[in-house]
mmCIF file of C-alpha atoms in Angstrom:
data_model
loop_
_atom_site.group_PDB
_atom_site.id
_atom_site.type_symbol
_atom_site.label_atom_id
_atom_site.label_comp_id
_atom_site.label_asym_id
_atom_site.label_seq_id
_atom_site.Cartn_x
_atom_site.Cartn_y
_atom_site.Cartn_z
ATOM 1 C CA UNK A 1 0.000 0.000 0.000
ATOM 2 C CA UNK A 2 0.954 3.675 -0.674
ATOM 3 C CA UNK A 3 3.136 5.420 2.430
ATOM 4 C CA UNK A 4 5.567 7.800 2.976
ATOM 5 C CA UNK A 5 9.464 6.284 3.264
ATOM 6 C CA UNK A 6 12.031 8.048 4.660
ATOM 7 C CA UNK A 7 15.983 7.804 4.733
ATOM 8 C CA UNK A 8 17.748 7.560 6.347
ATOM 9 C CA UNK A 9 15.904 5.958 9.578
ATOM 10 C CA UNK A 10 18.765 6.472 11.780
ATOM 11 C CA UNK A 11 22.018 8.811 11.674
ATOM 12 C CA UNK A 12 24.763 9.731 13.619
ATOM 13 C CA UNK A 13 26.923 12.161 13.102
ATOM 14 C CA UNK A 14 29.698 14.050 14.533
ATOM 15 C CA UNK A 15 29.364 18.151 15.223
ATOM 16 C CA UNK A 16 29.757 20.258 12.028
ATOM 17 C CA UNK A 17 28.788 17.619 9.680
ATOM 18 C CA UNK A 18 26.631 17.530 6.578
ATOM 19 C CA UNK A 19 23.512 15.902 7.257
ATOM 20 C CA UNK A 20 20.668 14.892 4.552
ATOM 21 C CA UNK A 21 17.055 13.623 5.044
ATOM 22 C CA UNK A 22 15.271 12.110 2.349
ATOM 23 C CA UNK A 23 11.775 11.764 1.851
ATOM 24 C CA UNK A 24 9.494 10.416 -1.003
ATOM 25 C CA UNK A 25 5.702 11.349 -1.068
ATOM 26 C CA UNK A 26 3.050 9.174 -1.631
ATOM 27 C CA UNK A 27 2.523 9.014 -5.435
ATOM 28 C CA UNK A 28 -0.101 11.913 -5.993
ATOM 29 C CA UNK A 29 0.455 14.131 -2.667
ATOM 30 C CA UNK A 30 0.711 17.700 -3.706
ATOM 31 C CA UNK A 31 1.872 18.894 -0.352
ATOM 32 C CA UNK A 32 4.953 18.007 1.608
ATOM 33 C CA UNK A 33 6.094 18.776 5.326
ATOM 34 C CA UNK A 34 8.977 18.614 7.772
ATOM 35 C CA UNK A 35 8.572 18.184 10.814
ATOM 36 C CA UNK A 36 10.842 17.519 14.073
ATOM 37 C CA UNK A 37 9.946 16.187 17.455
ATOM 38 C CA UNK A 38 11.763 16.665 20.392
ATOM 39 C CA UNK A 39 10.949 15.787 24.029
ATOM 40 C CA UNK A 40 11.094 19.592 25.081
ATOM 41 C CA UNK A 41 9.278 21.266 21.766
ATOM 42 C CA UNK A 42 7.097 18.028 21.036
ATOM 43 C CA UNK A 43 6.287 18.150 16.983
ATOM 44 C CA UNK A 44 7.028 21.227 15.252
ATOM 45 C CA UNK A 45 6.613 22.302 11.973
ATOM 46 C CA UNK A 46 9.764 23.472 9.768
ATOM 47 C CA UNK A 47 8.691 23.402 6.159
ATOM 48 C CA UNK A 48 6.132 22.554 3.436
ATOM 49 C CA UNK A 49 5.638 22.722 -0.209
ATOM 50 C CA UNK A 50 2.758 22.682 -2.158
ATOM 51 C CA UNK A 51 3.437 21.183 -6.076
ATOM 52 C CA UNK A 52 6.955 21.436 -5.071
ATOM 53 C CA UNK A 53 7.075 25.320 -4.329
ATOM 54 C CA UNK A 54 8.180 26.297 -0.642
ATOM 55 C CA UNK A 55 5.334 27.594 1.075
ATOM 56 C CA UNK A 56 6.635 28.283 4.626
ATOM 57 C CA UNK A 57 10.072 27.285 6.405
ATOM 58 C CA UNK A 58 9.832 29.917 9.067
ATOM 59 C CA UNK A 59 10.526 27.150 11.164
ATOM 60 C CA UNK A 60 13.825 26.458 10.265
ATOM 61 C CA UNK A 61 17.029 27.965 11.159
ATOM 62 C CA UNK A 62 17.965 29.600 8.000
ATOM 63 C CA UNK A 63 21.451 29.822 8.802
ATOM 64 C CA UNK A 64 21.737 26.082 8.889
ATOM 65 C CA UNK A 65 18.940 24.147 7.592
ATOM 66 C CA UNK A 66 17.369 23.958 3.489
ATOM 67 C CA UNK A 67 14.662 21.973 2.034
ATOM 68 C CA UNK A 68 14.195 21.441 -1.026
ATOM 69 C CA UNK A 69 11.814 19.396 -3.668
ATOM 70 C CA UNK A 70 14.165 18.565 -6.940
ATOM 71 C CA UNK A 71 11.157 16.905 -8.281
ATOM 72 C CA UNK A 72 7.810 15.569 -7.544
ATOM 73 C CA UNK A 73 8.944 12.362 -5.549
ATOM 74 C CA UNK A 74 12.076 13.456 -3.633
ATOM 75 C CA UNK A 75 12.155 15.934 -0.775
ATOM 76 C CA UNK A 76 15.043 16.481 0.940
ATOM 77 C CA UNK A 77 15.819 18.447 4.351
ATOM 78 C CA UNK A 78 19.813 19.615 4.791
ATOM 79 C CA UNK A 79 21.623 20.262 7.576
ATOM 80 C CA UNK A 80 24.978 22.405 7.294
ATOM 81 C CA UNK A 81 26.587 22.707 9.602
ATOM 82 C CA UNK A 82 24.850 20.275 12.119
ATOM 83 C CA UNK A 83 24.960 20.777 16.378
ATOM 84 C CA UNK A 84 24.084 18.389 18.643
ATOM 85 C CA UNK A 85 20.621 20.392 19.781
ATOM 86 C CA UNK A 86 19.606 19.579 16.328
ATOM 87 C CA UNK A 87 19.079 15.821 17.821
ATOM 88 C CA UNK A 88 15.697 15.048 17.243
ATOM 89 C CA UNK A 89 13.527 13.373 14.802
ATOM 90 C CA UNK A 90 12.520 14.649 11.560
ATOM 91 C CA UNK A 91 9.010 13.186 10.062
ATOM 92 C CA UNK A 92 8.035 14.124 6.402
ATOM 93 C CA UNK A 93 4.232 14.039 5.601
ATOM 94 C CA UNK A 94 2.771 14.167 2.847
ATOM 95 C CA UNK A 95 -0.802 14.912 1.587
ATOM 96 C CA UNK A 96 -3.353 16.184 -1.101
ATOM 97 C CA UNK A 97 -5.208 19.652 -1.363
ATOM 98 C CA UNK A 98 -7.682 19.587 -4.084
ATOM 99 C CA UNK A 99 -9.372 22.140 -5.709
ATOM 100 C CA UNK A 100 -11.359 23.648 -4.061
ATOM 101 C CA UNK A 101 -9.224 24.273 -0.918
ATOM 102 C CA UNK A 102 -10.320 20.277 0.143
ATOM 103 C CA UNK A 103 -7.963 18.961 2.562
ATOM 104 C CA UNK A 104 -6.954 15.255 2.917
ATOM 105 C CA UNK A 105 -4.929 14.054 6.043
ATOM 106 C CA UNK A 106 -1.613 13.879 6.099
ATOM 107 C CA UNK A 107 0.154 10.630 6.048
ATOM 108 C CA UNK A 108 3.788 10.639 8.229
ATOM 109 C CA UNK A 109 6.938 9.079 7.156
ATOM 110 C CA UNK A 110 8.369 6.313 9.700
ATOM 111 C CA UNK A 111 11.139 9.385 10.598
ATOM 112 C CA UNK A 112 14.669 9.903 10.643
ATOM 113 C CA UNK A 113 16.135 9.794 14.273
ATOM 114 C CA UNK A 114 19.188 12.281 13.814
ATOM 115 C CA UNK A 115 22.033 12.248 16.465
ATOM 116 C CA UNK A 116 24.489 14.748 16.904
ATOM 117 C CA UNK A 117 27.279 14.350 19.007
ATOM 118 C CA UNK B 1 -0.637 30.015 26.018
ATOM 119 C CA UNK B 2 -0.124 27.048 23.543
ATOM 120 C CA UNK B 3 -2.479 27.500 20.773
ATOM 121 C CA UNK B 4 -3.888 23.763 21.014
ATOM 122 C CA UNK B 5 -3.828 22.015 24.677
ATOM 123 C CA UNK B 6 -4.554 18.665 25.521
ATOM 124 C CA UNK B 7 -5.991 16.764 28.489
ATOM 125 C CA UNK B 8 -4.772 15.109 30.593
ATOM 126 C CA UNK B 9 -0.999 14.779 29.736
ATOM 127 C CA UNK B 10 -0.534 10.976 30.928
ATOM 128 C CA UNK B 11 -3.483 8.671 31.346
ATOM 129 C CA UNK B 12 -3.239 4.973 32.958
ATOM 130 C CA UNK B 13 -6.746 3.113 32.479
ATOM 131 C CA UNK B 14 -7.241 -0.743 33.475
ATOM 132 C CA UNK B 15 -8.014 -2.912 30.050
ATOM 133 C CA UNK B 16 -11.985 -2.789 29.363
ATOM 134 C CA UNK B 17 -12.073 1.490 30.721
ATOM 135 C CA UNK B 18 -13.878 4.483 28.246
ATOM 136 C CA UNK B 19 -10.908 6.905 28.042
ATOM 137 C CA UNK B 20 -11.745 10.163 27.044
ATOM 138 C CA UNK B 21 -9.122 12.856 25.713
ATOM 139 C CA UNK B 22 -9.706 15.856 25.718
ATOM 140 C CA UNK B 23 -7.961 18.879 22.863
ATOM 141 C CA UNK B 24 -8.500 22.859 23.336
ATOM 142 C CA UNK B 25 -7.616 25.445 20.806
ATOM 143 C CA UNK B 26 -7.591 28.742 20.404
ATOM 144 C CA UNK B 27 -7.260 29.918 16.360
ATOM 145 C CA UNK B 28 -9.694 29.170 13.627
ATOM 146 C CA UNK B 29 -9.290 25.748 11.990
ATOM 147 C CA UNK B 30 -10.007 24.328 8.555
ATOM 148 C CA UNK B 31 -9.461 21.091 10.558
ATOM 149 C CA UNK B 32 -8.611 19.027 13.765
ATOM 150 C CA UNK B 33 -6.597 15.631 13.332
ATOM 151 C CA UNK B 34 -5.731 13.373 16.098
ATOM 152 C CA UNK B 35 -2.681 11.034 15.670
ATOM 153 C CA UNK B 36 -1.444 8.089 16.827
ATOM 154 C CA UNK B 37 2.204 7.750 17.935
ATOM 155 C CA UNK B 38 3.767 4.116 19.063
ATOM 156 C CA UNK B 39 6.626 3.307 21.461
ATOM 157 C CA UNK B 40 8.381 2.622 18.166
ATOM 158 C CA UNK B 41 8.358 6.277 17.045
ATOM 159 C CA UNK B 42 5.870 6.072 14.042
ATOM 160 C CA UNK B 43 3.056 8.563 13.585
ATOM 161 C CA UNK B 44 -0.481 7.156 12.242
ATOM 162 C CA UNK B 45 -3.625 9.619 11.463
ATOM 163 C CA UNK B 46 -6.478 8.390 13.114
ATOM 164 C CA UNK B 47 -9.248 11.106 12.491
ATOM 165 C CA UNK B 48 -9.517 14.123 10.890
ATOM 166 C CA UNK B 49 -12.563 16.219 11.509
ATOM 167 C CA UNK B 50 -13.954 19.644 11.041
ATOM 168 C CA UNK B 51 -18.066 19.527 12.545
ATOM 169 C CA UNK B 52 -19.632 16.024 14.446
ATOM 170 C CA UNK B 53 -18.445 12.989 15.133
ATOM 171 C CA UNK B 54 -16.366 10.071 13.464
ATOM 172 C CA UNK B 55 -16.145 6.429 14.554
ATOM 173 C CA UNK B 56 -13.967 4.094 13.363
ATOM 174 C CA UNK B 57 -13.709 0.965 15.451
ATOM 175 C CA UNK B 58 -13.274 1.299 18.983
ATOM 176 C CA UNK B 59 -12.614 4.959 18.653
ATOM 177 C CA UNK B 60 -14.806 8.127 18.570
ATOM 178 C CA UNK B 61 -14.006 11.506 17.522
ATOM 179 C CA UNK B 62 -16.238 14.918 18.344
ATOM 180 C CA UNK B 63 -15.592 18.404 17.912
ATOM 181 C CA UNK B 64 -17.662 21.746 18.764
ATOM 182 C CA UNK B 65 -16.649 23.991 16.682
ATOM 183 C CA UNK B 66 -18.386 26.994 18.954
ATOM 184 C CA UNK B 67 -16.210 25.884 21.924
ATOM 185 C CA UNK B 68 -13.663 25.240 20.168
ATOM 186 C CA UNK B 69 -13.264 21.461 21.597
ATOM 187 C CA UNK B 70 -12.214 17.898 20.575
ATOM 188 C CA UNK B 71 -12.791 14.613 22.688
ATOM 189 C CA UNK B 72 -10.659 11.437 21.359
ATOM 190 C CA UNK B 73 -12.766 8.408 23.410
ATOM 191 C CA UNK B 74 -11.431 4.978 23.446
ATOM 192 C CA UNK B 75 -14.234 2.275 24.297
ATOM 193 C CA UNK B 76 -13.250 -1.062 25.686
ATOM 194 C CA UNK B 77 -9.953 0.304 26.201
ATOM 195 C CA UNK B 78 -6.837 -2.414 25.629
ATOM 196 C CA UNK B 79 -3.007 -2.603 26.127
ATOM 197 C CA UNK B 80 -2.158 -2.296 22.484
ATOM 198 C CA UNK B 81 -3.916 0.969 22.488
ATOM 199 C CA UNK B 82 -1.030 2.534 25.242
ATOM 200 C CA UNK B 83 0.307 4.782 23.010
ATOM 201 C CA UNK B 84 1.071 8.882 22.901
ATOM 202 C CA UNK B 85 -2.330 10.572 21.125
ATOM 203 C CA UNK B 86 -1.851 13.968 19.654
ATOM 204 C CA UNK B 87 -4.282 16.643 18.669
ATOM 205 C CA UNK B 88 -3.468 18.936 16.090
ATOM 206 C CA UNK B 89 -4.998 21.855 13.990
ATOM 207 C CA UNK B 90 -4.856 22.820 10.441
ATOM 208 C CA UNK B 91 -5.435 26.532 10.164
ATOM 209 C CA UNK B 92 -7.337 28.000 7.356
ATOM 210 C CA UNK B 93 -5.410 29.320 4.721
ATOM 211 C CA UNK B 94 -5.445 29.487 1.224
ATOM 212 C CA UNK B 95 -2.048 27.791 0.474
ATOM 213 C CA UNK B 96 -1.332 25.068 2.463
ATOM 214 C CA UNK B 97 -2.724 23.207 5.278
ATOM 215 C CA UNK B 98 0.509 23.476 8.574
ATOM 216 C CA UNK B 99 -0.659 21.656 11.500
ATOM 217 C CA UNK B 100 0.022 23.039 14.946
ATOM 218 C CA UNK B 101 0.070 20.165 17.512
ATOM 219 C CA UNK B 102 -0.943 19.809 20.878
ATOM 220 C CA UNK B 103 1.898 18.252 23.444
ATOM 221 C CA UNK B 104 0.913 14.832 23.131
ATOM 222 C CA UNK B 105 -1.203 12.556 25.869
ATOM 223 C CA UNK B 106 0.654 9.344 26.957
ATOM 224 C CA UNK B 107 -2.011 6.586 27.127
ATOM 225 C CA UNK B 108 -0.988 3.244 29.042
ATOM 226 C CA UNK B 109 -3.784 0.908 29.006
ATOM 227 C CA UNK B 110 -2.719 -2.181 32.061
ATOM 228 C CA UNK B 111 -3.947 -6.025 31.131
#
């Protein structure tokens, strides 16, 4: 059945370091999000695209973090340089907004558990 | 004040309890979704709703829109339902749909 995969799942990585999540949306899904969870912020929303264009990544560190959407089935979330509070876990979701304004859920991505040391 | 607040934040029930969850929020919504989240990690949409009620299974879903409310009830509660339940809001906008979540309810349900 159609989900949302992620990769990495897990990563570790030493301070400073280049770090890239992957995501690939369920076949369809116009809109794409980032999201991290942390045990002090909970889930929080970093960035989302609709038909590929950035809506909103006010949630990210600029300085630091990108996402892009090089096409239609790859999203991908950078970290440069990476520090070890950006531990968390990073969920991409994706989902459909039809015309109309209609609103489907959003289906998450198993996660990538990032570790910085 | 966190714009969406949840009810209580850990919740132990005996196997066979109605457990009710409760979600507050303060900003207009297209939508409310309540989610699922395992030990394991993963994240699994269980309702979303904008007016009534939804049922699937042993779950119910309700929201008043006027009081801006949500109750997530579990009937015949069991242990494979322990899990973290999170309410979240999609605010009404023309371009996207960002959810805003609440901080999570940890659920154990004892055998």
């Amino acid at each position: 059945d159609a989900r949302v995969t992620q990769t990495p799942r897990h990563k570790v990585t030493e301070m400073g370091q280049e770090v890239t999540m992957r995501c690939q949306p369920i076949l369809g899904h116009n809109t794409v999000f980032w999201y991290r969870q942390t045990m002090m912020q909970g889930l929080e929303l970093l960035a989302y695209f609709r038909n590929r264009a950035p809506l909103d990544d006010s949630g990210m560190p600029k300085d630091r973090f990108s996402a892009e959407m090089p096409d239609a089935t790859l999203a991908t979330l950078k970290i440069q340089p990476s520090e070890p509070r950006d531990s968390a876990v990073y969920f991409c979701a994706s989902g459909l907004v039809r015309s109309g304004g209609y609103r489907d859920e959003q289906f998450f991505g198993p996660g990538t558990r990032l570790t910085v040391l | 004040k966190n714009e969406v607040e949840q009810s209580p934040q850990n919740l132990t029930a005996q196997e066979g309890e109605f457990i009710t969850i409760n979600c507050s929020y303060s900003v207009g919504i297209s939508a409310l979704h309540w989610l699922q989240q395992h030990p394991g990690g993963g994240i699994v949409s269980l309702f979303m709703l904008s007016s009534g009620k939804k049922k699937h299974g042993r779950l119910i879903a309700t929201i008043n829109i006027q009081e801006k409310h949500s109750s997530l009830h579990i009937t015949a509660s069991h242990p494979r339902d322990s899990a973290v339940y999170i309410c979240a809001v999609s605010e009404w906008e023309t371009s996207g749909s960002r959810l805003t979540f609440g901080e999570g309810t940890q659920l154990t349900v004892n055998p």
